């Protein structure tokens, strides 16, 4: 089954790719290579839910629309979880028609040898392993794979994040790999020098009750910026299962803001399905009853690449609002736009912001711009503030801004180990 959000992504990706004659020809060629017909009637059936899905179809869309391999598969896995609130043991659409055992051996060799991998490689390896029900590696190499995936996920943004997150949770269905993931996550939590844990903390929800409680206690007690941020995120996820605790936004204000943002969306993101998907997505991203709902809606918007002309509109609304809830909702949505426009503006807002959550979201958005930060006096002052160390060290790390001079500063001894972690691992991974 293809979920509505996946079908919307298929459509928006096709419309974006086919804006030129060359793009349209490439899209049609991708379908012909897989013995499919990209006629308007068939495309309409696939995109509006009147036809089934297959590996061949999704790969044709990915190749024709220049999407990373298996992004549609991973997106559909995520859509299922958002709808059913459960982790599954296999991909929603079987991709193994295009993955051979030899492909997985080559990927495993690159993992163990320390060579570069993409999110698509990780998803292919995890999907093949989960669907075939085996993972034959030594315990040491299994731990190495688990550690590398966890650390790469913590540094991944955009499409690379989606693919690695879904690969992580496919691996987590396999007892031997799951045990390695839990052990490596526990080690990351216990290390004061870990720069980021990120959404790898979601393994807390997959572990056995005893192991999950133990990991959650470690997160809460660790005291490091990385662990505290992950602990807050887990609390937000668990809060989704309780009655809403946040003040609801006024419906008329939500609609007005939604319309203002929709006006900035590119035409390919709204054609014909604006009222069906794009508008409700924006409404949920701004006014969903829980942080988790807003997170999932924002991720789908991010995956579609609709940030063209949207970043500045969100920041304009953020700066003009007095309501603290609205300001936070806007800036949280903004951090999903990758990469955002005008990094200088984002940095100035982050340095001037006093509300911790807003400041975190602004620094996180700045971290998604592949332009190094210049750590001047205002930034260094915030870096010495314990409440800001997590997002700023991540921003410095993800933008590749940690150098020998920064590591040698005597006034940054408290965060030196974290900065060294980022220097050693490298900047953000987008692929």
JSON list of C-alpha atoms in Angstrom, two decimals, residues 131-307:
[
{"chain": "A", "resi": 131, "resn": "UNK", "atom": "CA", "xyz": [13.40, -9.44, 4.16]},
{"chain": "A", "resi": 132, "resn": "UNK", "atom": "CA", "xyz": [15.78, -12.42, 3.99]},
{"chain": "A", "resi": 133, "resn": "UNK", "atom": "CA", "xyz": [15.91, -12.84, 7.74]},
{"chain": "A", "resi": 134, "resn": "UNK", "atom": "CA", "xyz": [19.64, -13.17, 8.23]},
{"chain": "A", "resi": 135, "resn": "UNK", "atom": "CA", "xyz": [22.69, -11.13, 9.10]},
{"chain": "A", "resi": 136, "resn": "UNK", "atom": "CA", "xyz": [25.83, -13.26, 9.24]},
{"chain": "A", "resi": 137, "resn": "UNK", "atom": "CA", "xyz": [28.70, -11.18, 10.60]},
{"chain": "A", "resi": 138, "resn": "UNK", "atom": "CA", "xyz": [30.97, -11.55, 13.60]},
{"chain": "A", "resi": 139, "resn": "UNK", "atom": "CA", "xyz": [29.87, -9.75, 16.79]},
{"chain": "A", "resi": 140, "resn": "UNK", "atom": "CA", "xyz": [32.72, -7.24, 16.44]},
{"chain": "A", "resi": 141, "resn": "UNK", "atom": "CA", "xyz": [31.79, -6.35, 12.85]},
{"chain": "A", "resi": 142, "resn": "UNK", "atom": "CA", "xyz": [28.10, -6.15, 13.77]},
{"chain": "A", "resi": 143, "resn": "UNK", "atom": "CA", "xyz": [28.99, -3.66, 16.53]},
{"chain": "A", "resi": 144, "resn": "UNK", "atom": "CA", "xyz": [31.12, -1.72, 14.03]},
{"chain": "A", "resi": 145, "resn": "UNK", "atom": "CA", "xyz": [28.19, -1.49, 11.61]},
{"chain": "A", "resi": 146, "resn": "UNK", "atom": "CA", "xyz": [25.83, -0.43, 14.40]},
{"chain": "A", "resi": 147, "resn": "UNK", "atom": "CA", "xyz": [28.22, 2.26, 15.65]},
{"chain": "A", "resi": 148, "resn": "UNK", "atom": "CA", "xyz": [28.79, 3.66, 12.19]},
{"chain": "A", "resi": 149, "resn": "UNK", "atom": "CA", "xyz": [25.08, 3.81, 11.35]},
{"chain": "A", "resi": 150, "resn": "UNK", "atom": "CA", "xyz": [24.25, 5.52, 14.65]},
{"chain": "A", "resi": 151, "resn": "UNK", "atom": "CA", "xyz": [26.97, 8.12, 14.20]},
{"chain": "A", "resi": 152, "resn": "UNK", "atom": "CA", "xyz": [26.07, 8.75, 10.56]},
{"chain": "A", "resi": 153, "resn": "UNK", "atom": "CA", "xyz": [22.39, 9.16, 11.48]},
{"chain": "A", "resi": 154, "resn": "UNK", "atom": "CA", "xyz": [23.36, 11.78, 14.06]},
{"chain": "A", "resi": 155, "resn": "UNK", "atom": "CA", "xyz": [25.10, 13.77, 11.29]},
{"chain": "A", "resi": 156, "resn": "UNK", "atom": "CA", "xyz": [22.57, 13.17, 8.50]},
{"chain": "A", "resi": 157, "resn": "UNK", "atom": "CA", "xyz": [20.18, 15.81, 7.20]},
{"chain": "A", "resi": 158, "resn": "UNK", "atom": "CA", "xyz": [17.55, 15.86, 4.48]},
{"chain": "A", "resi": 159, "resn": "UNK", "atom": "CA", "xyz": [17.11, 12.74, 2.36]},
{"chain": "A", "resi": 160, "resn": "UNK", "atom": "CA", "xyz": [20.15, 11.10, 3.94]},
{"chain": "A", "resi": 161, "resn": "UNK", "atom": "CA", "xyz": [18.46, 11.31, 7.33]},
{"chain": "A", "resi": 162, "resn": "UNK", "atom": "CA", "xyz": [15.21, 9.71, 6.12]},
{"chain": "A", "resi": 163, "resn": "UNK", "atom": "CA", "xyz": [17.01, 6.78, 4.51]},
{"chain": "A", "resi": 164, "resn": "UNK", "atom": "CA", "xyz": [19.31, 6.10, 7.48]},
{"chain": "A", "resi": 165, "resn": "UNK", "atom": "CA", "xyz": [16.51, 6.40, 10.04]},
{"chain": "A", "resi": 166, "resn": "UNK", "atom": "CA", "xyz": [14.38, 3.82, 8.24]},
{"chain": "A", "resi": 167, "resn": "UNK", "atom": "CA", "xyz": [17.41, 1.57, 7.75]},
{"chain": "A", "resi": 168, "resn": "UNK", "atom": "CA", "xyz": [18.08, 1.78, 11.49]},
{"chain": "A", "resi": 169, "resn": "UNK", "atom": "CA", "xyz": [14.60, 0.58, 12.34]},
{"chain": "A", "resi": 170, "resn": "UNK", "atom": "CA", "xyz": [14.66, -2.23, 9.81]},
{"chain": "A", "resi": 171, "resn": "UNK", "atom": "CA", "xyz": [17.91, -3.42, 11.37]},
{"chain": "A", "resi": 172, "resn": "UNK", "atom": "CA", "xyz": [16.28, -3.12, 14.80]},
{"chain": "A", "resi": 173, "resn": "UNK", "atom": "CA", "xyz": [13.89, -5.93, 13.88]},
{"chain": "A", "resi": 174, "resn": "UNK", "atom": "CA", "xyz": [16.82, -8.37, 13.75]},
{"chain": "A", "resi": 175, "resn": "UNK", "atom": "CA", "xyz": [17.87, -9.65, 17.20]},
{"chain": "A", "resi": 176, "resn": "UNK", "atom": "CA", "xyz": [21.64, -9.75, 16.60]},
{"chain": "A", "resi": 177, "resn": "UNK", "atom": "CA", "xyz": [21.78, -6.28, 15.03]},
{"chain": "A", "resi": 178, "resn": "UNK", "atom": "CA", "xyz": [19.29, -4.86, 17.51]},
{"chain": "A", "resi": 179, "resn": "UNK", "atom": "CA", "xyz": [21.48, -5.95, 20.42]},
{"chain": "A", "resi": 180, "resn": "UNK", "atom": "CA", "xyz": [24.49, -4.28, 18.80]},
{"chain": "A", "resi": 181, "resn": "UNK", "atom": "CA", "xyz": [22.54, -1.07, 18.19]},
{"chain": "A", "resi": 182, "resn": "UNK", "atom": "CA", "xyz": [21.38, -0.93, 21.82]},
{"chain": "A", "resi": 183, "resn": "UNK", "atom": "CA", "xyz": [24.91, -1.56, 23.08]},
{"chain": "A", "resi": 184, "resn": "UNK", "atom": "CA", "xyz": [26.41, 1.13, 20.86]},
{"chain": "A", "resi": 185, "resn": "UNK", "atom": "CA", "xyz": [23.68, 3.64, 21.69]},
{"chain": "A", "resi": 186, "resn": "UNK", "atom": "CA", "xyz": [24.31, 3.01, 25.39]},
{"chain": "A", "resi": 187, "resn": "UNK", "atom": "CA", "xyz": [28.01, 3.69, 24.83]},
{"chain": "A", "resi": 188, "resn": "UNK", "atom": "CA", "xyz": [27.24, 6.96, 23.01]},
{"chain": "A", "resi": 189, "resn": "UNK", "atom": "CA", "xyz": [24.98, 8.07, 25.85]},
{"chain": "A", "resi": 190, "resn": "UNK", "atom": "CA", "xyz": [27.64, 7.22, 28.42]},
{"chain": "A", "resi": 191, "resn": "UNK", "atom": "CA", "xyz": [30.41, 9.18, 26.70]},
{"chain": "A", "resi": 192, "resn": "UNK", "atom": "CA", "xyz": [30.78, 12.82, 27.71]},
{"chain": "A", "resi": 193, "resn": "UNK", "atom": "CA", "xyz": [32.42, 13.51, 24.36]},
{"chain": "A", "resi": 194, "resn": "UNK", "atom": "CA", "xyz": [29.52, 12.40, 22.13]},
{"chain": "A", "resi": 195, "resn": "UNK", "atom": "CA", "xyz": [28.63, 15.32, 19.90]},
{"chain": "A", "resi": 196, "resn": "UNK", "atom": "CA", "xyz": [25.15, 14.20, 18.87]},
{"chain": "A", "resi": 197, "resn": "UNK", "atom": "CA", "xyz": [22.78, 11.28, 19.37]},
{"chain": "A", "resi": 198, "resn": "UNK", "atom": "CA", "xyz": [19.85, 12.61, 17.40]},
{"chain": "A", "resi": 199, "resn": "UNK", "atom": "CA", "xyz": [16.91, 10.40, 16.49]},
{"chain": "A", "resi": 200, "resn": "UNK", "atom": "CA", "xyz": [18.93, 7.28, 17.20]},
{"chain": "A", "resi": 201, "resn": "UNK", "atom": "CA", "xyz": [17.42, 7.70, 20.67]},
{"chain": "A", "resi": 202, "resn": "UNK", "atom": "CA", "xyz": [14.20, 6.35, 19.16]},
{"chain": "A", "resi": 203, "resn": "UNK", "atom": "CA", "xyz": [15.72, 2.90, 19.73]},
{"chain": "A", "resi": 204, "resn": "UNK", "atom": "CA", "xyz": [14.50, 3.39, 23.30]},
{"chain": "A", "resi": 205, "resn": "UNK", "atom": "CA", "xyz": [11.02, 2.68, 21.93]},
{"chain": "A", "resi": 206, "resn": "UNK", "atom": "CA", "xyz": [12.16, -0.50, 20.16]},
{"chain": "A", "resi": 207, "resn": "UNK", "atom": "CA", "xyz": [14.10, -2.13, 22.97]},
{"chain": "A", "resi": 208, "resn": "UNK", "atom": "CA", "xyz": [12.63, -4.60, 25.45]},
{"chain": "A", "resi": 209, "resn": "UNK", "atom": "CA", "xyz": [10.86, -2.83, 28.34]},
{"chain": "A", "resi": 210, "resn": "UNK", "atom": "CA", "xyz": [13.80, -3.34, 30.70]},
{"chain": "A", "resi": 211, "resn": "UNK", "atom": "CA", "xyz": [16.39, -2.23, 28.14]},
{"chain": "A", "resi": 212, "resn": "UNK", "atom": "CA", "xyz": [14.24, 0.72, 27.08]},
{"chain": "A", "resi": 213, "resn": "UNK", "atom": "CA", "xyz": [13.82, 1.93, 30.65]},
{"chain": "A", "resi": 214, "resn": "UNK", "atom": "CA", "xyz": [17.56, 1.55, 31.23]},
{"chain": "A", "resi": 215, "resn": "UNK", "atom": "CA", "xyz": [18.39, 3.61, 28.13]},
{"chain": "A", "resi": 216, "resn": "UNK", "atom": "CA", "xyz": [15.87, 6.28, 29.07]},
{"chain": "A", "resi": 217, "resn": "UNK", "atom": "CA", "xyz": [17.36, 6.57, 32.57]},
{"chain": "A", "resi": 218, "resn": "UNK", "atom": "CA", "xyz": [20.84, 6.88, 31.08]},
{"chain": "A", "resi": 219, "resn": "UNK", "atom": "CA", "xyz": [19.64, 9.67, 28.77]},
{"chain": "A", "resi": 220, "resn": "UNK", "atom": "CA", "xyz": [18.10, 11.58, 31.65]},
{"chain": "A", "resi": 221, "resn": "UNK", "atom": "CA", "xyz": [21.11, 11.15, 33.93]},
{"chain": "A", "resi": 222, "resn": "UNK", "atom": "CA", "xyz": [23.89, 11.68, 31.41]},
{"chain": "A", "resi": 223, "resn": "UNK", "atom": "CA", "xyz": [23.82, 15.46, 31.70]},
{"chain": "A", "resi": 224, "resn": "UNK", "atom": "CA", "xyz": [25.59, 15.98, 28.36]},
{"chain": "A", "resi": 225, "resn": "UNK", "atom": "CA", "xyz": [24.01, 18.37, 25.81]},
{"chain": "A", "resi": 226, "resn": "UNK", "atom": "CA", "xyz": [23.57, 15.54, 23.28]},
{"chain": "A", "resi": 227, "resn": "UNK", "atom": "CA", "xyz": [21.85, 13.25, 25.79]},
{"chain": "A", "resi": 228, "resn": "UNK", "atom": "CA", "xyz": [19.61, 15.96, 27.19]},
{"chain": "A", "resi": 229, "resn": "UNK", "atom": "CA", "xyz": [18.36, 16.98, 23.74]},
{"chain": "A", "resi": 230, "resn": "UNK", "atom": "CA", "xyz": [17.58, 13.35, 22.92]},
{"chain": "A", "resi": 231, "resn": "UNK", "atom": "CA", "xyz": [15.85, 12.85, 26.27]},
{"chain": "A", "resi": 232, "resn": "UNK", "atom": "CA", "xyz": [13.62, 15.84, 25.57]},
{"chain": "A", "resi": 233, "resn": "UNK", "atom": "CA", "xyz": [12.75, 14.39, 22.18]},
{"chain": "A", "resi": 234, "resn": "UNK", "atom": "CA", "xyz": [11.81, 11.01, 23.64]},
{"chain": "A", "resi": 235, "resn": "UNK", "atom": "CA", "xyz": [9.61, 12.76, 26.21]},
{"chain": "A", "resi": 236, "resn": "UNK", "atom": "CA", "xyz": [7.88, 14.61, 23.35]},
{"chain": "A", "resi": 237, "resn": "UNK", "atom": "CA", "xyz": [7.23, 11.31, 21.55]},
{"chain": "A", "resi": 238, "resn": "UNK", "atom": "CA", "xyz": [5.79, 9.69, 24.66]},
{"chain": "A", "resi": 239, "resn": "UNK", "atom": "CA", "xyz": [3.67, 12.78, 25.30]},
{"chain": "A", "resi": 240, "resn": "UNK", "atom": "CA", "xyz": [1.97, 12.09, 21.95]},
{"chain": "A", "resi": 241, "resn": "UNK", "atom": "CA", "xyz": [0.13, 9.22, 23.63]},
{"chain": "A", "resi": 242, "resn": "UNK", "atom": "CA", "xyz": [-1.37, 11.52, 26.29]},
{"chain": "A", "resi": 243, "resn": "UNK", "atom": "CA", "xyz": [-4.04, 14.25, 26.10]},
{"chain": "A", "resi": 244, "resn": "UNK", "atom": "CA", "xyz": [-2.71, 17.46, 24.50]},
{"chain": "A", "resi": 245, "resn": "UNK", "atom": "CA", "xyz": [-0.82, 19.62, 26.98]},
{"chain": "A", "resi": 246, "resn": "UNK", "atom": "CA", "xyz": [-0.19, 22.61, 24.73]},
{"chain": "A", "resi": 247, "resn": "UNK", "atom": "CA", "xyz": [-2.54, 25.51, 24.16]},
{"chain": "A", "resi": 248, "resn": "UNK", "atom": "CA", "xyz": [-4.28, 25.02, 20.78]},
{"chain": "A", "resi": 249, "resn": "UNK", "atom": "CA", "xyz": [-3.79, 27.74, 18.19]},
{"chain": "A", "resi": 250, "resn": "UNK", "atom": "CA", "xyz": [-6.81, 29.68, 17.00]},
{"chain": "A", "resi": 251, "resn": "UNK", "atom": "CA", "xyz": [-8.19, 28.11, 13.85]},
{"chain": "A", "resi": 252, "resn": "UNK", "atom": "CA", "xyz": [-8.56, 31.40, 11.96]},
{"chain": "A", "resi": 253, "resn": "UNK", "atom": "CA", "xyz": [-4.94, 32.29, 12.70]},
{"chain": "A", "resi": 254, "resn": "UNK", "atom": "CA", "xyz": [-3.76, 28.87, 11.49]},
{"chain": "A", "resi": 255, "resn": "UNK", "atom": "CA", "xyz": [-5.65, 29.24, 8.21]},
{"chain": "A", "resi": 256, "resn": "UNK", "atom": "CA", "xyz": [-4.32, 32.78, 7.69]},
{"chain": "A", "resi": 257, "resn": "UNK", "atom": "CA", "xyz": [-0.73, 31.67, 8.28]},
{"chain": "A", "resi": 258, "resn": "UNK", "atom": "CA", "xyz": [-1.21, 28.59, 6.12]},
{"chain": "A", "resi": 259, "resn": "UNK", "atom": "CA", "xyz": [-2.49, 30.70, 3.23]},
{"chain": "A", "resi": 260, "resn": "UNK", "atom": "CA", "xyz": [0.44, 33.08, 3.59]},
{"chain": "A", "resi": 261, "resn": "UNK", "atom": "CA", "xyz": [2.89, 30.18, 3.37]},
{"chain": "A", "resi": 262, "resn": "UNK", "atom": "CA", "xyz": [1.06, 28.34, 0.57]},
{"chain": "A", "resi": 263, "resn": "UNK", "atom": "CA", "xyz": [1.36, 31.50, -1.53]},
{"chain": "A", "resi": 264, "resn": "UNK", "atom": "CA", "xyz": [5.13, 31.01, -1.39]},
{"chain": "A", "resi": 265, "resn": "UNK", "atom": "CA", "xyz": [5.14, 27.37, -2.47]},
{"chain": "A", "resi": 266, "resn": "UNK", "atom": "CA", "xyz": [6.38, 26.59, -5.98]},
{"chain": "A", "resi": 267, "resn": "UNK", "atom": "CA", "xyz": [3.65, 25.61, -8.44]},
{"chain": "A", "resi": 268, "resn": "UNK", "atom": "CA", "xyz": [4.88, 22.03, -8.72]},
{"chain": "A", "resi": 269, "resn": "UNK", "atom": "CA", "xyz": [4.22, 21.51, -5.00]},
{"chain": "A", "resi": 270, "resn": "UNK", "atom": "CA", "xyz": [0.57, 22.53, -5.14]},
{"chain": "A", "resi": 271, "resn": "UNK", "atom": "CA", "xyz": [-0.78, 21.72, -8.60]},
{"chain": "A", "resi": 272, "resn": "UNK", "atom": "CA", "xyz": [-4.20, 20.04, -8.38]},
{"chain": "A", "resi": 273, "resn": "UNK", "atom": "CA", "xyz": [-3.65, 18.59, -4.90]},
{"chain": "A", "resi": 274, "resn": "UNK", "atom": "CA", "xyz": [-3.13, 21.78, -2.92]},
{"chain": "A", "resi": 275, "resn": "UNK", "atom": "CA", "xyz": [-6.33, 21.41, -0.92]},
{"chain": "A", "resi": 276, "resn": "UNK", "atom": "CA", "xyz": [-5.86, 17.65, -0.50]},
{"chain": "A", "resi": 277, "resn": "UNK", "atom": "CA", "xyz": [-2.30, 17.42, 0.78]},
{"chain": "A", "resi": 278, "resn": "UNK", "atom": "CA", "xyz": [-0.17, 20.58, 0.76]},
{"chain": "A", "resi": 279, "resn": "UNK", "atom": "CA", "xyz": [-2.52, 22.75, 2.81]},
{"chain": "A", "resi": 280, "resn": "UNK", "atom": "CA", "xyz": [-3.31, 20.08, 5.46]},
{"chain": "A", "resi": 281, "resn": "UNK", "atom": "CA", "xyz": [0.40, 19.29, 5.72]},
{"chain": "A", "resi": 282, "resn": "UNK", "atom": "CA", "xyz": [1.24, 22.90, 6.48]},
{"chain": "A", "resi": 283, "resn": "UNK", "atom": "CA", "xyz": [-1.63, 23.11, 8.96]},
{"chain": "A", "resi": 284, "resn": "UNK", "atom": "CA", "xyz": [-0.41, 20.00, 10.78]},
{"chain": "A", "resi": 285, "resn": "UNK", "atom": "CA", "xyz": [3.20, 21.19, 10.73]},
{"chain": "A", "resi": 286, "resn": "UNK", "atom": "CA", "xyz": [2.09, 24.40, 12.45]},
{"chain": "A", "resi": 287, "resn": "UNK", "atom": "CA", "xyz": [-0.84, 23.31, 14.61]},
{"chain": "A", "resi": 288, "resn": "UNK", "atom": "CA", "xyz": [-0.72, 19.53, 15.03]},
{"chain": "A", "resi": 289, "resn": "UNK", "atom": "CA", "xyz": [-1.84, 18.48, 18.49]},
{"chain": "A", "resi": 290, "resn": "UNK", "atom": "CA", "xyz": [1.57, 17.00, 19.38]},
{"chain": "A", "resi": 291, "resn": "UNK", "atom": "CA", "xyz": [5.21, 17.58, 18.60]},
{"chain": "A", "resi": 292, "resn": "UNK", "atom": "CA", "xyz": [5.35, 14.18, 16.93]},
{"chain": "A", "resi": 293, "resn": "UNK", "atom": "CA", "xyz": [2.51, 15.00, 14.52]},
{"chain": "A", "resi": 294, "resn": "UNK", "atom": "CA", "xyz": [4.16, 18.29, 13.62]},
{"chain": "A", "resi": 295, "resn": "UNK", "atom": "CA", "xyz": [7.48, 16.50, 13.17]},
{"chain": "A", "resi": 296, "resn": "UNK", "atom": "CA", "xyz": [6.09, 13.97, 10.68]},
{"chain": "A", "resi": 297, "resn": "UNK", "atom": "CA", "xyz": [4.27, 16.62, 8.64]},
{"chain": "A", "resi": 298, "resn": "UNK", "atom": "CA", "xyz": [7.37, 18.82, 8.56]},
{"chain": "A", "resi": 299, "resn": "UNK", "atom": "CA", "xyz": [9.54, 15.89, 7.46]},
{"chain": "A", "resi": 300, "resn": "UNK", "atom": "CA", "xyz": [7.25, 15.18, 4.50]},
{"chain": "A", "resi": 301, "resn": "UNK", "atom": "CA", "xyz": [7.44, 18.82, 3.47]},
{"chain": "A", "resi": 302, "resn": "UNK", "atom": "CA", "xyz": [11.23, 18.65, 3.81]},
{"chain": "A", "resi": 303, "resn": "UNK", "atom": "CA", "xyz": [11.44, 15.49, 1.70]},
{"chain": "A", "resi": 304, "resn": "UNK", "atom": "CA", "xyz": [9.55, 17.15, -1.14]},
{"chain": "A", "resi": 305, "resn": "UNK", "atom": "CA", "xyz": [11.98, 20.08, -1.25]},
{"chain": "A", "resi": 306, "resn": "UNK", "atom": "CA", "xyz": [9.31, 22.78, -1.05]},
{"chain": "A", "resi": 307, "resn": "UNK", "atom": "CA", "xyz": [11.60, 25.26, 0.71]}
]
